[in-house]
PDB file of C-alpha atoms in Angstrom:
ATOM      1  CA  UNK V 138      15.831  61.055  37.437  1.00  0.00           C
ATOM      2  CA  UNK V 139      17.219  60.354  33.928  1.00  0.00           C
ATOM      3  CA  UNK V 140      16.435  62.765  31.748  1.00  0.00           C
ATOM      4  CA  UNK V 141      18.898  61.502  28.911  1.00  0.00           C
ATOM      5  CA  UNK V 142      17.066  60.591  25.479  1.00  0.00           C
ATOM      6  CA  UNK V 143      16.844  57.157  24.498  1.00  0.00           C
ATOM      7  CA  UNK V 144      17.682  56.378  21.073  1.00  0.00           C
ATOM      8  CA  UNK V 145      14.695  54.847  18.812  1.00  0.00           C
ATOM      9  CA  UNK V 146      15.046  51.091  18.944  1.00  0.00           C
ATOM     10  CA  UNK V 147      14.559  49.123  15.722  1.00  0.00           C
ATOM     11  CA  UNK V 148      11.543  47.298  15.086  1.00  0.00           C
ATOM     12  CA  UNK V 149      12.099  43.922  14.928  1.00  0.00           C
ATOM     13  CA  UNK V 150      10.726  41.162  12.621  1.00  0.00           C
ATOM     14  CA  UNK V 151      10.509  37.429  13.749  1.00  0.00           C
ATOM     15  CA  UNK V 152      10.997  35.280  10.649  1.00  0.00           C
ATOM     16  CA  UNK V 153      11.140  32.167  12.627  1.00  0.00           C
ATOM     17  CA  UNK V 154       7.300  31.470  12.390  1.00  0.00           C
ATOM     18  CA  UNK V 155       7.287  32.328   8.861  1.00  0.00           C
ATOM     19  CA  UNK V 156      10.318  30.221   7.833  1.00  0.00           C
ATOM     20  CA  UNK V 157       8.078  27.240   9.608  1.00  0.00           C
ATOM     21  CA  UNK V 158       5.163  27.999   7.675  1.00  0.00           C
ATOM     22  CA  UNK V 159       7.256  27.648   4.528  1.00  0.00           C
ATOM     23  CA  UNK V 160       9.373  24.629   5.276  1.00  0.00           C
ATOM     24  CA  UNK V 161       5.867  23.076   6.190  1.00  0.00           C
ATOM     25  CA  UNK V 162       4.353  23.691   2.653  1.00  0.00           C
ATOM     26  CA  UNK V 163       7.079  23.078   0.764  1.00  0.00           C
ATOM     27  CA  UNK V 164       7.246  19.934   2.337  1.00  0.00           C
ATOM     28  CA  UNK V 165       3.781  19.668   2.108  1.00  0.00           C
ATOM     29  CA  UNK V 166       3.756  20.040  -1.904  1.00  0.00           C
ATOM     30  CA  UNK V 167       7.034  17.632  -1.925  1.00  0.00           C
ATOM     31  CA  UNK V 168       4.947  14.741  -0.376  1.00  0.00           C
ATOM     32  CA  UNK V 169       1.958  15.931  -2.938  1.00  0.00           C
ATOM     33  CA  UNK V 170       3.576  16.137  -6.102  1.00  0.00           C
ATOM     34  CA  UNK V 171       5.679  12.778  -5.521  1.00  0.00           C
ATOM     35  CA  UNK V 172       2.233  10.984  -5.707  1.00  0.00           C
ATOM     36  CA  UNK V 173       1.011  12.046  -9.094  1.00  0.00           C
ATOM     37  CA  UNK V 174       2.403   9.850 -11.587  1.00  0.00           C
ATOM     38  CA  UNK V 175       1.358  10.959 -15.160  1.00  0.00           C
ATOM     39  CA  UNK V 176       2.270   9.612 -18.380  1.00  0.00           C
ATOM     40  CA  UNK V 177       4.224  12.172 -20.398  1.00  0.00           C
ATOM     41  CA  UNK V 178       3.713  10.437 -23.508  1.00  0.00           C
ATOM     42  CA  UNK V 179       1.091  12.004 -26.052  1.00  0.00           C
ATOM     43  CA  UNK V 180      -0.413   8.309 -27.360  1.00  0.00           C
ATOM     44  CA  UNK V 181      -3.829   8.004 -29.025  1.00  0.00           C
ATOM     45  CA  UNK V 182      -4.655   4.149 -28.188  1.00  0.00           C
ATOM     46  CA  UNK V 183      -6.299   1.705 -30.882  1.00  0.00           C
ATOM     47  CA  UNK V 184      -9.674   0.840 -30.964  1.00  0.00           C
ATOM     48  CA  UNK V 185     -10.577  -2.341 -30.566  1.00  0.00           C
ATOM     49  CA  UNK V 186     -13.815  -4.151 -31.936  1.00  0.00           C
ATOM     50  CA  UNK V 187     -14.179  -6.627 -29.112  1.00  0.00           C
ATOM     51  CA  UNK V 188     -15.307  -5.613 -26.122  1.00  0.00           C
ATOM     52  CA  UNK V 189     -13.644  -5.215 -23.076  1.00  0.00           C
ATOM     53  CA  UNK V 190     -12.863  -7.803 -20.859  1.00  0.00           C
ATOM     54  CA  UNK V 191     -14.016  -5.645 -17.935  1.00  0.00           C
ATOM     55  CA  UNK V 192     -12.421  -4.927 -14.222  1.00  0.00           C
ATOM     56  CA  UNK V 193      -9.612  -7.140 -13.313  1.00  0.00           C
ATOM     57  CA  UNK V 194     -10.706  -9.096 -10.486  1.00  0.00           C
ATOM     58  CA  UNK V 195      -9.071  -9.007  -7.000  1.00  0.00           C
ATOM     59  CA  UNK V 196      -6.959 -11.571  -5.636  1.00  0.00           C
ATOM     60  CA  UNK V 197      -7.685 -13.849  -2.539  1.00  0.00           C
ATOM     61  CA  UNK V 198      -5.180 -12.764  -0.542  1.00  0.00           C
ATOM     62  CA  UNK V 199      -4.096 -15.949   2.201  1.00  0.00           C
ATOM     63  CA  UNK V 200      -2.031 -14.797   4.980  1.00  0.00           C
ATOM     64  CA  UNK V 201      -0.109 -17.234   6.809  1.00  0.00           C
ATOM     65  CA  UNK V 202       2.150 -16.532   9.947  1.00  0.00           C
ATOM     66  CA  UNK V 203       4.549 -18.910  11.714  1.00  0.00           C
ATOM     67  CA  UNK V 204       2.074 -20.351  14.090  1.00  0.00           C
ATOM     68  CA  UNK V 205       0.194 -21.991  10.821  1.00  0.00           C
ATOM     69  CA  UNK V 206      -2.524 -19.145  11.906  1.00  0.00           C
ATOM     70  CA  UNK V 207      -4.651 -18.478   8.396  1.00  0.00           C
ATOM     71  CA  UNK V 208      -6.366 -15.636   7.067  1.00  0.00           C
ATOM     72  CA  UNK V 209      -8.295 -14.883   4.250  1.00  0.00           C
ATOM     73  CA  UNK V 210      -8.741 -11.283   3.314  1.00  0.00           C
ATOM     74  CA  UNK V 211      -7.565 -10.228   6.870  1.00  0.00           C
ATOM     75  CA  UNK V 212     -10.109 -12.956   8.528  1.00  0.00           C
ATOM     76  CA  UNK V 213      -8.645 -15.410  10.770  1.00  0.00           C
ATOM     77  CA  UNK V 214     -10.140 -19.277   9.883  1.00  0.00           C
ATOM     78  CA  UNK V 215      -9.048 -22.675  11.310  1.00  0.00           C
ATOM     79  CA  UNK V 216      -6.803 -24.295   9.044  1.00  0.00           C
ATOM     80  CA  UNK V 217      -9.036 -27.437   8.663  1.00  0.00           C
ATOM     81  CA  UNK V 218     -11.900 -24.722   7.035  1.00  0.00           C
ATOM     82  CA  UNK V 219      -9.242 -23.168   4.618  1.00  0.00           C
ATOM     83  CA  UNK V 220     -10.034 -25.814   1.942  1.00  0.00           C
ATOM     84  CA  UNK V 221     -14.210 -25.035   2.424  1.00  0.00           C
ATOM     85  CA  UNK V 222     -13.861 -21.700   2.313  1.00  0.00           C
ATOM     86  CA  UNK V 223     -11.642 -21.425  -0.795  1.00  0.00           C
ATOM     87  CA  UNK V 224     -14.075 -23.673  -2.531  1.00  0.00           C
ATOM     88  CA  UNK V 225     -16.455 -21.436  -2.098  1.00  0.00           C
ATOM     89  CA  UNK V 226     -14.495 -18.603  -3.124  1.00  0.00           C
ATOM     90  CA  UNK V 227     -13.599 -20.474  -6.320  1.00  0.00           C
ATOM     91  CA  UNK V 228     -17.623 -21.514  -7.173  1.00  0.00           C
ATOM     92  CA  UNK V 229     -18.098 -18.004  -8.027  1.00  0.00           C
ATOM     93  CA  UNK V 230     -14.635 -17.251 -10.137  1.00  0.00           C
ATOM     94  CA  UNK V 231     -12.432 -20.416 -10.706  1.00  0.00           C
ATOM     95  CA  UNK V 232      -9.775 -18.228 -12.335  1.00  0.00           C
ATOM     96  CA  UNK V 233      -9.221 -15.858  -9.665  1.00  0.00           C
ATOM     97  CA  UNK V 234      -5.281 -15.536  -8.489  1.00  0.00           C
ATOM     98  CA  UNK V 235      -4.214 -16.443  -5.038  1.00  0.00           C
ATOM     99  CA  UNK V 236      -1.584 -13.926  -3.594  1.00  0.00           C
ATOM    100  CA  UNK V 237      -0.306 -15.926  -0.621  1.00  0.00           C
ATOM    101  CA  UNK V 238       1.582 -14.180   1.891  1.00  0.00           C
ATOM    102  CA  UNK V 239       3.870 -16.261   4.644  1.00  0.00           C
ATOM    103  CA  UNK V 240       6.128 -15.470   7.094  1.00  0.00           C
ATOM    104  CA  UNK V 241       9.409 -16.194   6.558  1.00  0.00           C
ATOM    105  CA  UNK V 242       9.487 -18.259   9.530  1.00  0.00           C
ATOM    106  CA  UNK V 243       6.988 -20.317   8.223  1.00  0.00           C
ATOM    107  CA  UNK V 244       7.468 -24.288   8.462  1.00  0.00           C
ATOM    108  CA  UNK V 245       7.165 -25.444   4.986  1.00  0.00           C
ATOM    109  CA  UNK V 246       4.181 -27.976   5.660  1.00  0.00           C
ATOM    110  CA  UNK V 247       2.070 -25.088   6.375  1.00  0.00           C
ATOM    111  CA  UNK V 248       2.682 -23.317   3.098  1.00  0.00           C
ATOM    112  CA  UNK V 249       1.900 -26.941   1.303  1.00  0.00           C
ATOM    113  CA  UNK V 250      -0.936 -27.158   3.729  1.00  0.00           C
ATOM    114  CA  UNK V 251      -2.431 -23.903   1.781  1.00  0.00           C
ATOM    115  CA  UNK V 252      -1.161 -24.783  -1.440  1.00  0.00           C
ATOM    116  CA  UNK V 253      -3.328 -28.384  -0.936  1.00  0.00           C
ATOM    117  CA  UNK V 254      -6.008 -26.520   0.033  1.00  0.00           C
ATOM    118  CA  UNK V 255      -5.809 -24.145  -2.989  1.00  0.00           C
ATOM    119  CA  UNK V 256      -5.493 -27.280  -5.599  1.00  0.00           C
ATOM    120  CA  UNK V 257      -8.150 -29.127  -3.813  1.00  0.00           C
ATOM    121  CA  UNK V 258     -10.677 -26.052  -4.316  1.00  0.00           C
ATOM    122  CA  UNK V 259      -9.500 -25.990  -8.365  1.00  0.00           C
ATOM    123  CA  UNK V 260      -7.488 -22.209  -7.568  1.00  0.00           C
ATOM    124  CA  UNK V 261      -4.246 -23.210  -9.377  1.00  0.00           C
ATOM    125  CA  UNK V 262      -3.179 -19.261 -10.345  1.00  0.00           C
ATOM    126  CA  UNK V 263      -0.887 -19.340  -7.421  1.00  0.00           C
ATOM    127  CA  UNK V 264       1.197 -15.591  -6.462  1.00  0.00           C
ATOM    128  CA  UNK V 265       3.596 -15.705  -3.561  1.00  0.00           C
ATOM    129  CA  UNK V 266       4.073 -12.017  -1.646  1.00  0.00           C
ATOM    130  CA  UNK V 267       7.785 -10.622  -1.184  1.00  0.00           C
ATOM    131  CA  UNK V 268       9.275  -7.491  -0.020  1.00  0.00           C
ATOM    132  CA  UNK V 269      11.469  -6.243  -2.488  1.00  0.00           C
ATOM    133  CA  UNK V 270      14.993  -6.384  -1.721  1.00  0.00           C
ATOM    134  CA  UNK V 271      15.980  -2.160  -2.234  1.00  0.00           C
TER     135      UNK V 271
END
């Protein structure tokens, strides 16, 4: 039988959990903050006596991949209907901008294919899609 005292052990903290909890809302507030851009300028802007010339329209964005496969705002459409379609598009706003995307890959008769298509419907506000080199 041991009848010898024990000393009193230390309590013990675990700061492991809590240093997790931190390093998550830190990094939570990093991501957070990085996302609100706000002017720091004080400006007062004119007024203008005209009105305004209202939302700025949206694009019709034409993806093409190397296949010649086309889209139109994410929906896949023969090639041959491209030209129909775009008409359409450009009855109801002959000055909206074209943002066409191609793969790199891309044969160059496709991309004329869509630009033909594009000048045959009257859409001549023609934006090509890059990455950005950085």
């Amino acid at each position: 039988m041991n009848l010898r005292r024990r000393g009193m052990e230390e309590p013990e903290i675990n700061v492991i959990s809590m240093v997790d909890i931190v390093l998550v809302l830190l990094l939570f507030f990093m991501v957070t903050t990085s996302f609100v851009h706000q002017s720091h300028l004080s400006m007062q802007l004119p007024k203008a006596d005209q009105a305004a010339a209202g939302e700025p329209k949206t694009p019709i964005t034409i993806d093409l991949n190397a296949a010649g496969q086309v889209a139109i705002g994410g929906q896949a459409i023969p090639m041959g209907d491209l030209a129909a379609r775009l008409k359409a598009l450009a009855a109801h706003d002959p000055e909206r901008v074209i943002v066409l995307r191609a793969d790199k890959n891309a044969t160059q008769q496709y991309v004329i294919d869509v630009l033909d298509a594009a000048q045959a419907a009257g859409l001549n506000r023609i934006s090509f899609a890059t990455l950005s080199s950085h």
